[in-house]
XYZ file of C-alpha atoms in Angstrom:
692
model
C -33.857 -6.426 -177.711
C -30.396 -7.355 -176.940
C -29.214 -7.635 -173.528
C -27.034 -5.064 -171.439
C -23.305 -5.635 -171.565
C -22.298 -7.486 -168.603
C -20.826 -5.378 -165.320
C -16.724 -5.316 -165.658
C -15.176 -7.019 -162.479
C -11.526 -6.931 -163.679
C -9.048 -3.745 -164.092
C -9.319 -2.302 -167.497
C -6.731 0.444 -168.314
C -9.336 3.599 -168.817
C -8.336 4.179 -172.309
C -9.475 0.804 -173.847
C -13.163 2.107 -173.237
C -12.799 4.702 -175.657
C -10.962 2.856 -178.258
C -12.299 3.801 -181.619
C -11.060 0.946 -183.768
C -12.650 -2.606 -184.448
C -9.907 -4.417 -182.765
C -8.025 -4.076 -179.301
C -4.487 -5.140 -178.934
C -4.448 -6.193 -175.467
C -2.366 -7.727 -172.486
C -4.809 -10.036 -170.190
C -3.650 -11.031 -166.721
C -5.395 -13.982 -164.798
C -4.142 -16.659 -162.095
C -1.971 -18.005 -164.808
C -1.352 -17.801 -168.570
C -3.524 -20.821 -169.068
C -6.418 -19.128 -167.483
C -5.965 -16.046 -169.300
C -6.050 -17.854 -172.425
C -9.176 -19.434 -171.865
C -10.699 -16.276 -170.931
C -9.760 -14.638 -174.144
C -10.933 -17.300 -176.207
C -14.319 -17.463 -174.489
C -14.655 -13.565 -175.365
C -14.018 -14.325 -179.161
C -10.468 -12.929 -179.122
C -7.086 -14.614 -180.302
C -4.274 -15.035 -178.250
C -1.118 -14.188 -179.929
C 1.863 -14.881 -177.100
C 2.171 -16.481 -173.754
C 3.556 -14.154 -171.334
C 3.709 -16.584 -168.628
C 6.263 -14.492 -166.732
C 3.490 -12.243 -165.445
C 0.426 -14.761 -165.658
C -0.843 -13.218 -168.834
C -1.192 -13.186 -172.708
C -1.034 -10.906 -175.472
C -4.087 -11.109 -177.533
C -6.468 -9.178 -180.054
C -10.140 -8.759 -179.286
C -13.258 -7.325 -180.915
C -13.606 -4.176 -179.237
C -17.343 -4.872 -178.634
C -15.951 -7.708 -176.586
C -14.353 -5.526 -174.173
C -17.176 -5.626 -171.522
C -17.778 -9.447 -171.734
C -13.724 -10.212 -171.283
C -13.664 -7.748 -168.152
C -16.674 -9.238 -166.457
C -14.984 -12.702 -166.586
C -14.474 -13.915 -163.176
C -11.099 -15.407 -164.167
C -9.461 -12.033 -165.523
C -7.536 -9.667 -163.225
C -6.612 -7.322 -165.541
C -6.674 -5.923 -169.240
C -4.373 -3.415 -170.186
C -3.073 -1.823 -173.787
C -0.403 -3.919 -175.371
C 1.558 -0.233 -175.619
C 4.256 0.506 -177.903
C 7.892 1.234 -177.143
C 10.904 3.001 -178.557
C 14.370 3.475 -177.925
C 15.644 6.138 -175.682
C 18.246 7.619 -177.809
C 18.801 9.876 -180.583
C 21.329 10.571 -183.267
C 22.914 13.975 -181.538
C 21.170 17.016 -183.184
C 23.410 19.464 -180.929
C 26.825 18.984 -182.880
C 26.052 18.356 -186.510
C 29.704 17.469 -187.442
C 31.932 14.650 -187.065
C 33.360 14.003 -183.732
C 37.402 14.293 -184.058
C 37.812 11.255 -181.743
C 35.900 8.790 -179.298
C 35.484 10.605 -176.215
C 36.939 8.012 -173.481
C 33.709 7.458 -171.648
C 35.199 4.774 -169.526
C 37.691 7.169 -168.106
C 34.720 9.648 -167.277
C 33.107 7.332 -164.862
C 36.470 6.015 -163.440
C 36.278 2.710 -165.036
C 39.851 2.962 -166.488
C 41.205 2.546 -162.730
C 39.271 -0.662 -162.503
C 40.212 -1.915 -165.807
C 44.023 -1.189 -165.040
C 43.353 -3.715 -161.808
C 41.956 -6.436 -163.731
C 38.000 -5.641 -163.158
C 36.835 -5.577 -166.828
C 33.438 -7.381 -166.458
C 34.761 -10.807 -167.765
C 32.303 -13.503 -166.944
C 29.205 -11.277 -166.167
C 26.463 -11.887 -168.592
C 24.643 -8.638 -169.693
C 21.146 -9.047 -171.804
C 20.601 -6.167 -173.938
C 16.667 -6.071 -175.208
C 16.829 -3.812 -178.410
C 17.047 -3.560 -181.770
C 19.775 -6.222 -182.302
C 23.581 -6.435 -182.826
C 25.367 -6.366 -186.512
C 29.033 -7.318 -186.362
C 30.329 -4.983 -189.346
C 33.909 -5.711 -190.557
C 34.887 -3.092 -187.883
C 33.665 -5.110 -185.027
C 36.419 -7.943 -186.088
C 39.953 -7.313 -184.835
C 42.355 -6.375 -187.880
C 45.089 -8.600 -186.164
C 42.722 -11.558 -186.021
C 41.909 -11.140 -182.189
C 38.474 -11.882 -182.732
C 35.270 -10.017 -182.062
C 35.172 -6.552 -180.248
C 33.013 -8.120 -177.395
C 32.673 -11.491 -176.163
C 29.006 -12.414 -177.746
C 26.843 -15.385 -176.638
C 23.834 -15.237 -178.891
C 21.104 -13.341 -180.267
C 17.872 -14.281 -179.714
C 15.733 -12.650 -182.507
C 11.848 -12.685 -181.813
C 11.108 -10.737 -184.977
C 12.186 -12.694 -187.861
C 10.492 -16.008 -188.995
C 10.875 -17.650 -192.173
C 13.885 -15.419 -192.891
C 15.950 -16.825 -190.001
C 19.559 -17.764 -190.844
C 20.142 -19.256 -187.565
C 18.550 -21.897 -185.570
C 14.710 -21.595 -185.622
C 12.275 -22.399 -182.907
C 8.862 -22.450 -184.653
C 6.640 -22.977 -181.434
C 8.225 -20.067 -179.799
C 8.762 -17.948 -182.721
C 12.314 -17.540 -181.981
C 15.610 -17.305 -184.227
C 18.867 -18.082 -182.442
C 21.790 -16.228 -184.275
C 25.634 -16.406 -183.774
C 27.727 -13.292 -184.268
C 28.274 -13.848 -187.874
C 24.391 -14.194 -188.549
C 22.819 -11.492 -186.387
C 21.125 -8.499 -187.677
C 20.393 -4.841 -186.656
C 18.576 -3.144 -189.219
C 18.123 0.040 -187.168
C 21.520 0.168 -185.427
C 20.287 1.515 -182.013
C 21.238 -1.983 -180.220
C 24.507 -2.330 -181.704
C 25.546 1.065 -180.464
C 24.409 -0.050 -176.837
C 25.718 -3.310 -176.573
C 29.446 -1.848 -177.832
C 28.937 1.026 -175.296
C 28.681 -1.593 -172.583
C 31.248 -4.104 -173.731
C 34.167 -3.274 -176.345
C 37.760 -4.765 -176.015
C 38.936 -2.680 -178.607
C 41.094 0.174 -177.237
C 41.170 3.780 -178.419
C 44.728 3.813 -180.275
C 45.882 7.381 -179.080
C 45.152 6.571 -174.952
C 44.987 2.926 -174.924
C 41.663 3.175 -173.113
C 39.026 0.477 -174.015
C 35.874 1.719 -175.596
C 33.631 -0.485 -173.598
C 32.915 0.397 -169.822
C 32.935 -3.565 -169.267
C 35.240 -4.465 -172.164
C 35.016 -8.190 -171.309
C 31.627 -8.720 -170.100
C 29.286 -11.076 -172.097
C 26.517 -9.797 -174.284
C 23.385 -11.778 -174.727
C 21.293 -9.671 -177.378
C 17.617 -10.113 -177.288
C 16.038 -8.525 -180.403
C 12.576 -7.176 -179.761
C 12.722 -3.853 -181.557
C 12.167 -3.573 -185.358
C 14.082 -1.882 -188.160
C 12.529 1.636 -186.997
C 13.696 1.133 -182.964
C 9.850 0.479 -182.013
C 8.485 -2.405 -180.351
C 5.688 -3.941 -178.513
C 5.009 -4.612 -174.737
C 4.151 -8.007 -175.877
C 7.557 -8.652 -177.645
C 9.506 -6.911 -174.727
C 7.828 -9.142 -172.183
C 8.816 -12.323 -174.288
C 12.400 -10.965 -174.151
C 12.321 -10.401 -170.467
C 10.988 -14.418 -170.184
C 14.152 -15.285 -172.512
C 16.758 -13.322 -170.164
C 15.274 -15.189 -167.207
C 15.188 -18.448 -168.590
C 18.843 -18.060 -170.041
C 19.913 -16.331 -166.582
C 21.894 -19.701 -165.194
C 23.284 -20.776 -168.602
C 24.640 -17.545 -169.556
C 25.138 -16.129 -166.013
C 23.433 -13.116 -166.952
C 23.519 -10.934 -163.991
C 22.514 -7.433 -165.691
C 19.241 -6.449 -168.091
C 19.949 -3.045 -169.913
C 16.784 -1.588 -171.055
C 17.551 1.327 -173.318
C 13.781 1.789 -174.536
C 10.719 3.731 -172.759
C 6.874 3.585 -173.203
C 4.366 6.358 -171.703
C 3.198 6.190 -168.150
C -1.015 5.337 -168.377
C -1.398 2.939 -165.149
C -0.026 2.680 -161.816
C 3.486 0.993 -161.872
C 2.144 -2.145 -160.366
C -0.452 -2.624 -162.856
C 1.578 -2.234 -165.987
C 2.589 -5.421 -167.618
C 6.055 -4.321 -168.617
C 7.044 -3.143 -165.039
C 5.701 -6.257 -163.869
C 8.214 -8.309 -165.781
C 10.773 -5.973 -165.407
C 10.208 -6.691 -161.356
C 10.160 -10.662 -162.184
C 13.521 -10.209 -163.817
C 14.935 -8.266 -160.466
C 13.136 -10.704 -158.195
C 15.186 -13.554 -159.823
C 18.182 -12.040 -159.579
C 18.993 -9.721 -162.349
C 19.883 -6.146 -161.964
C 17.760 -4.293 -164.278
C 19.198 -0.826 -165.467
C 16.463 1.230 -167.408
C 16.573 4.585 -169.159
C 14.985 7.395 -167.483
C 13.529 8.568 -170.960
C 14.256 11.570 -173.423
C 11.046 13.909 -172.589
C 13.124 16.450 -170.066
C 13.576 19.072 -169.014
C 10.178 19.108 -167.595
C 9.041 17.218 -164.413
C 6.984 14.186 -164.041
C 8.487 12.940 -167.490
C 9.963 9.712 -166.565
C 8.879 6.832 -168.843
C 8.071 3.277 -168.258
C 9.846 1.033 -167.193
C 12.161 3.735 -165.451
C 9.039 4.702 -163.320
C 9.185 1.265 -161.577
C 10.629 2.106 -157.845
C 12.785 -1.236 -157.939
C 15.059 -0.875 -160.751
C 17.914 1.371 -161.554
C 16.824 4.414 -163.668
C 19.362 6.374 -165.325
C 19.268 10.027 -166.611
C 22.031 11.482 -168.885
C 24.917 14.039 -168.122
C 26.870 16.071 -170.784
C 30.526 15.745 -170.658
C 30.774 19.192 -172.793
C 33.392 17.574 -175.336
C 35.972 17.855 -172.419
C 36.263 14.282 -171.111
C 37.428 13.538 -167.624
C 36.678 17.521 -166.879
C 33.606 17.736 -165.002
C 33.546 21.289 -164.151
C 31.986 22.155 -167.242
C 29.680 19.265 -167.288
C 25.711 19.973 -167.345
C 22.539 17.757 -166.987
C 21.254 17.092 -170.726
C 18.243 18.957 -171.382
C 16.455 16.260 -172.804
C 16.858 13.866 -169.846
C 13.761 13.260 -167.938
C 13.117 14.200 -164.440
C 10.918 13.204 -161.742
C 9.179 12.355 -159.672
C 7.292 9.525 -161.033
C 3.717 9.640 -161.239
C 3.606 7.202 -158.486
C 5.380 9.657 -156.144
C 8.871 8.235 -156.420
C 12.121 10.000 -156.857
C 13.671 9.236 -160.183
C 16.003 9.131 -161.733
C 18.437 7.354 -159.421
C 21.604 8.266 -160.983
C 23.119 9.841 -164.021
C 25.710 8.824 -166.412
C 27.556 10.016 -169.439
C 24.944 9.949 -172.272
C 25.826 12.751 -174.872
C 27.698 12.516 -178.065
C 28.909 8.621 -177.129
C 30.727 7.099 -179.525
C 30.197 3.301 -180.360
C 29.918 0.859 -183.242
C 27.040 1.371 -185.940
C 27.347 -0.043 -189.486
C 27.388 2.497 -192.510
C 28.265 0.896 -195.889
C 30.589 2.916 -197.593
C 29.346 1.796 -200.924
C 25.830 0.987 -200.780
C 23.967 3.256 -198.093
C 21.067 1.061 -198.347
C 23.022 -1.522 -196.693
C 23.706 0.659 -193.620
C 21.987 0.972 -190.330
C 18.920 3.222 -190.726
C 20.266 5.693 -187.884
C 23.354 6.003 -190.177
C 21.171 6.137 -193.333
C 19.204 9.151 -191.533
C 21.960 10.780 -189.945
C 25.276 10.202 -192.023
C 27.166 13.352 -190.675
C 26.987 11.659 -187.470
C 29.045 8.432 -188.372
C 32.622 8.848 -187.052
C 33.759 6.136 -189.293
C 32.179 3.344 -191.548
C 32.136 1.423 -188.049
C 31.686 4.207 -185.410
C 28.764 6.543 -184.708
C 27.768 9.109 -182.519
C 24.519 9.177 -180.074
C 23.059 10.704 -177.357
C 20.046 9.593 -175.031
C 19.488 8.211 -171.820
C 19.904 4.914 -173.827
C 23.527 5.685 -173.893
C 23.769 6.559 -170.237
C 21.924 3.365 -169.480
C 24.538 1.195 -171.155
C 27.239 2.893 -169.292
C 25.563 2.235 -166.361
C 25.125 -1.290 -167.005
C 28.944 -1.747 -167.760
C 29.677 -0.293 -164.189
C 27.170 -2.678 -162.613
C 28.912 -5.617 -164.361
C 32.086 -4.260 -162.748
C 30.732 -4.254 -159.499
C 29.418 -7.942 -159.762
C 32.777 -9.153 -161.009
C 34.276 -7.951 -157.988
C 31.415 -8.838 -155.779
C 29.583 -11.546 -157.345
C 27.311 -12.407 -154.264
C 25.594 -8.918 -154.393
C 21.933 -8.866 -154.805
C 19.809 -6.391 -157.171
C 19.016 -4.292 -154.178
C 22.770 -4.159 -153.035
C 23.799 -3.319 -156.420
C 21.311 -0.505 -156.320
C 22.494 0.777 -152.897
C 25.895 0.941 -153.288
C 25.819 2.381 -156.892
C 23.716 5.284 -155.599
C 25.373 5.888 -152.317
C 28.753 6.117 -154.391
C 27.319 8.348 -156.781
C 28.515 12.354 -156.694
C 25.781 15.089 -156.842
C 26.270 18.313 -158.558
C 27.553 21.015 -156.475
C 28.221 24.796 -157.532
C 31.805 25.918 -157.534
C 31.721 26.838 -153.810
C 30.704 23.033 -153.270
C 28.292 23.553 -150.839
C 25.118 24.499 -153.349
C 23.237 21.776 -155.057
C 22.919 22.509 -158.872
C 20.152 20.100 -159.578
C 17.386 18.683 -157.382
C 16.756 15.252 -156.583
C 14.430 14.806 -159.121
C 16.905 15.969 -161.884
C 20.260 14.261 -160.820
C 18.741 11.771 -158.169
C 21.971 10.575 -156.363
C 24.277 12.184 -159.067
C 26.690 11.032 -161.484
C 28.083 7.276 -160.922
C 31.648 6.608 -160.078
C 32.868 3.236 -160.861
C 35.696 2.879 -158.251
C 33.568 3.978 -155.447
C 30.974 1.801 -156.334
C 33.003 -1.296 -156.946
C 35.601 -0.592 -154.422
C 33.904 1.454 -151.557
C 33.234 0.646 -147.685
C 29.359 -0.140 -147.282
C 27.163 -1.483 -144.558
C 26.850 -5.179 -144.745
C 22.992 -4.973 -144.545
C 23.122 -1.903 -147.070
C 20.187 -2.324 -149.694
C 17.804 -0.156 -151.599
C 13.968 -0.800 -151.631
C 14.021 -0.662 -148.053
C 10.682 -1.921 -146.606
C 9.474 -2.833 -149.860
C 8.669 -6.382 -150.872
C 8.674 -7.128 -154.484
C 7.202 -10.579 -154.342
C 3.964 -9.781 -152.438
C 3.860 -6.660 -154.551
C 3.555 -8.895 -157.798
C 1.357 -11.366 -156.218
C -1.279 -8.737 -155.594
C -3.747 -6.928 -158.061
C -6.180 -4.059 -157.595
C -9.122 -6.237 -156.406
C -11.470 -4.033 -158.007
C -15.278 -4.767 -157.897
C -17.445 -2.524 -159.703
C -20.276 -2.218 -157.182
C -22.001 0.785 -158.809
C -21.892 -0.727 -162.151
C -20.280 2.441 -163.620
C -17.377 1.146 -164.954
C -14.993 3.648 -162.939
C -12.505 2.598 -160.605
C -13.478 4.173 -157.236
C -11.712 4.350 -153.891
C -14.381 2.522 -152.302
C -14.207 -0.408 -154.882
C -10.950 -1.241 -154.363
C -9.904 -3.829 -152.069
C -7.784 -2.885 -149.040
C -6.551 -6.365 -148.978
C -4.985 -6.132 -152.419
C -3.799 -2.561 -152.574
C -2.140 -2.780 -149.230
C 0.830 -4.871 -150.884
C 1.472 -2.182 -153.497
C 3.547 0.946 -152.835
C 3.405 4.997 -152.890
C 6.586 7.039 -153.220
C 7.139 9.498 -150.585
C 6.676 12.727 -152.562
C 3.618 15.019 -153.203
C 2.826 18.102 -154.946
C 1.233 21.638 -154.134
C -0.015 24.065 -156.376
C 1.249 27.949 -155.441
C -1.189 30.592 -154.372
C -1.210 32.154 -157.763
C -1.368 28.972 -159.628
C 2.031 29.668 -161.369
C 4.071 26.649 -159.868
C 4.305 23.227 -158.240
C 6.233 22.450 -155.219
C 7.588 18.975 -154.704
C 7.833 17.926 -151.243
C 7.865 15.056 -148.801
C 6.765 14.627 -145.165
C 9.308 13.587 -142.598
C 9.074 11.326 -139.701
C 8.366 14.842 -137.381
C 5.502 15.534 -139.538
C 7.454 18.732 -141.058
C 6.846 19.221 -145.087
C 10.323 19.477 -146.956
C 10.201 21.091 -150.313
C 12.647 19.344 -152.659
C 12.052 21.424 -155.788
C 9.639 23.990 -157.601
C 8.734 23.845 -161.382
C 6.504 26.253 -163.618
C 2.950 24.722 -163.951
C 2.789 25.388 -167.687
C 5.779 23.672 -168.788
C 7.097 22.098 -165.496
C 10.681 23.591 -165.800
C 12.334 23.510 -163.127
C 13.163 26.879 -161.375
C 16.672 27.841 -160.265
C 17.566 29.278 -157.032
C 17.687 32.895 -158.697
C 14.517 32.329 -159.887
C 12.883 31.160 -156.706
C 14.533 34.179 -155.252
C 12.716 36.832 -157.188
C 9.561 34.771 -158.038
C 7.368 35.988 -155.147
C 5.850 32.533 -154.903
C 3.848 31.922 -152.193
C 1.937 28.443 -150.950
C -0.260 27.944 -148.141
C -2.461 30.993 -148.533
C 0.657 33.096 -148.227
C 1.997 30.952 -145.141
C 4.819 29.377 -146.961
C 7.641 31.270 -148.983
C 11.019 30.534 -150.303
C 13.760 31.421 -148.002
C 16.823 32.512 -149.610
C 18.823 32.750 -146.394
C 18.205 29.812 -144.072
C 19.672 27.170 -146.414
C 21.802 25.259 -143.634
C 21.155 21.530 -143.310
C 22.856 19.764 -140.457
C 22.256 16.925 -138.211
C 19.426 14.451 -138.144
C 19.064 12.163 -141.136
C 20.860 9.088 -141.422
C 19.838 5.901 -143.071
C 20.461 3.487 -140.223
C 20.625 -0.324 -141.069
C 21.794 0.498 -144.479
C 18.703 2.176 -146.022
C 18.887 3.713 -149.171
C 16.506 6.396 -150.770
C 13.753 4.749 -152.454
C 11.655 3.225 -150.467
C 7.795 3.533 -150.289
C 4.572 3.285 -147.836
C 2.185 0.643 -148.493
C -1.282 1.768 -150.014
C -4.230 1.881 -148.227
C -6.162 4.564 -145.837
C -4.351 7.500 -144.623
C -2.656 8.687 -147.499
C -0.085 11.155 -146.639
C -0.517 13.183 -149.773
C -3.900 14.121 -148.551
C -6.383 15.654 -151.016
C -3.643 18.150 -152.546
C -1.978 15.569 -154.504
C -4.071 13.485 -156.862
C -3.617 11.988 -160.372
C -6.010 13.596 -163.093
C -6.160 14.740 -166.687
C -3.321 14.162 -169.096
C -1.060 16.375 -170.720
C 1.674 16.153 -173.682
C 5.026 15.408 -172.768
C 8.382 16.931 -174.297
C 8.686 19.084 -177.078
C 7.050 22.096 -175.497
C 9.234 22.765 -173.014
C 12.621 24.934 -173.108
C 15.794 24.660 -171.028
C 16.976 27.970 -169.625
C 16.933 30.207 -166.512
C 20.765 29.759 -165.823
C 20.579 26.084 -165.291
C 23.945 25.214 -167.106
C 26.792 24.309 -164.824
C 29.031 26.992 -166.655
C 31.194 28.771 -164.328
C 32.755 25.672 -162.560
C 30.925 23.065 -160.666
C 32.167 20.406 -158.450
C 30.700 16.942 -158.126
C 30.801 16.104 -154.326
C 31.351 12.968 -152.725
C 29.081 10.471 -151.483
C 25.892 11.596 -149.301
C 22.475 10.415 -148.798
C 19.445 12.848 -149.996
C 16.648 14.261 -147.704
C 13.970 11.857 -146.378
C 14.507 10.083 -143.212
C 11.024 8.874 -142.484
C 10.506 5.390 -141.590
C 9.037 3.341 -144.339
C 6.452 0.473 -144.231
C 2.738 0.249 -143.512
C 2.331 3.734 -141.575
C 1.688 5.845 -144.834
C 0.027 5.027 -147.604
C -2.586 6.183 -150.642
C -6.318 6.116 -150.233
C -7.200 4.594 -153.318
C -9.345 6.637 -155.480
C -11.344 6.404 -158.876
C -10.185 5.634 -162.176
C -11.848 7.089 -165.380
C -11.051 8.186 -168.756
C -7.184 8.304 -168.935
C -6.707 10.393 -165.655
C -6.843 9.696 -162.007
C -9.014 11.657 -159.910
C -9.054 12.316 -156.081
C -6.096 10.188 -154.935
C -7.003 7.931 -157.705
C -5.647 7.051 -161.313
C -6.245 8.678 -164.557
C -3.493 9.734 -166.855
C -0.344 11.125 -166.067
C -0.766 14.451 -164.107
C -2.110 15.580 -160.554
C -4.993 17.704 -159.775
C -4.450 19.951 -156.382
C -7.300 20.387 -154.219
C -5.937 21.319 -151.105
C -3.000 22.435 -149.140
C -0.228 20.056 -147.492
C 0.871 20.326 -143.820
C 2.851 23.612 -142.872
C 6.500 23.648 -144.021
C 9.197 24.172 -141.867
C 13.017 24.143 -142.069
C 14.630 20.756 -141.427
C 18.124 19.704 -140.693
C 19.992 16.698 -142.383
C 23.168 15.121 -142.040
C 24.810 14.999 -145.396
C 28.140 13.301 -145.232
C 30.677 14.244 -148.191
C 33.570 12.584 -146.959
C 32.153 8.896 -146.297
C 35.690 7.471 -146.143
C 36.882 9.722 -143.321
C 37.403 13.147 -141.967
C 34.946 15.837 -140.831
C 31.470 15.942 -142.567
C 30.988 18.672 -144.795
C 28.030 20.853 -144.616
C 25.420 20.980 -147.693
C 23.562 24.225 -148.243
C 20.252 23.753 -149.886
C 16.935 26.044 -150.165
C 14.175 25.415 -147.621
C 10.950 26.390 -147.482
C 9.625 27.581 -144.094
C 6.754 29.124 -142.149
C 6.691 32.987 -142.252
């Protein structure tokens, strides 16, 4: 009779327990990567990569050995070595050739900065993607060199076929501009959206947002645009290692993966946070699973980084009145309760480099082969996605850093968000999209670069990324049932992680969710409502006729009391995005807990009058609702992890279960300054929930 498997003591991502195959692909975390290696080998596994930046290794493990590895006292966590993909698509909405390259740089105001000599020169931008291929069109016809300042491509996928310098120990190929490859094409498009010093012949506008920034390409995605956590984390290690030698100040991550754990237990997010803590501004895609709520993907769900959604310029560059939120752009809140995306940027029908061979189709980039009608020329290709919006934003960040090189990542995020312009209806008083759809609004480079900001202004206020990284879950399976339960979580460990400020409440009839936060006065403030069945956001007109009620009929939607005035300021330079520590007294209460799991994307439609037709204004800078003190006073109460969903303020999967009511809702007054450079503040009108 064989002995019973040992009791797990490490955190194990729930889906691993139900894996059906013989072998698991995992990421194992310990005190350091050496300890993780030894633990894997003791359990009969094999290490494939040293992920020292997060004190972990990537490994394969016989499925039957999982309980033994999980019971090793040296192991802190075991998570899935998940797949990642690009956050872009060949544009399906306009199946004909674009007649010109849309001047995206003009649409974000970068042209004004270019004219003043702010071009991103000297700023290194790392692009972790499918690579960069320099086709003939990317070499100047006048022998002026490449279309971009290119430092190197660090290829993590080629081995014996490396045509540059090969590091066999680390399995890395170093390639110069004439040696690089990008079989898929996505990386070339992203890199040349960021930094392209060629100009449009008609307008004289640079095709790149930061035309003279330096690109460092790290190839971690294959010829289908797919990769693994393992290789993306390896790529982040390369970026941090080369930070000083290449002056890497920005990391572009136009890629995404599904959310299956809390942000702080996700290995990719931990690697991203390491880069942020090292002084590198990380810009990540929100994902293309919108328009439903709760669809932000990894690593865009990480509260520290800059997360970018996409706006569609509607084929009318530099005319904002007919622009609208792209229907596929993922929306928040994150499953940790944080408001995302942070900002929007143009991401639809963006034209940039991708190779299409005029003679031999098989030599073209795969995207160009699959979608030949989206090729503008043999060198230019039209794509849409939050990938493109992320690239645009990375370019703007480079402009910010050239002008103000001493800025920290938190300061960059603060200034970028505070200078963004939210979508308002034509009366310039009503918000067209809620905070979970548009964040702080669309970016505007001149204000982000040249605006006046508080000296101590920074994002992620009240959060400490280093102590967050230094702590795990501290789980001990005291009742030996393999389920992570609230009473088994170490308060001393969980106290260093954060929860977002937003909760969710189900309507009395079970049709819709209301997303809310609780302010410092104990008032509950609604920030958006989405249908339960497909998570589509309701418009104001839909709200007026919906008859929805919450809290046993005590809360309804007001269509008359919209005025927000007086009361909220982010003193001391606070920006939206902080968090409260985990621990007892969760402000969500029992009404908002993780549970179950639902498919994302594909089954939701965009409608109900959500486009911005009829004229829209993009208001000046202002901060959103919030205003409660952040820090240790509000926190989650832990919870139990089981299967692939969270139960009772605990982790499991990617949706919430509602078991109770939130505190009563009341009207809230907020001071929203639409004219930060002077003059009288403008009153903003927003729908507010109130007590009957």
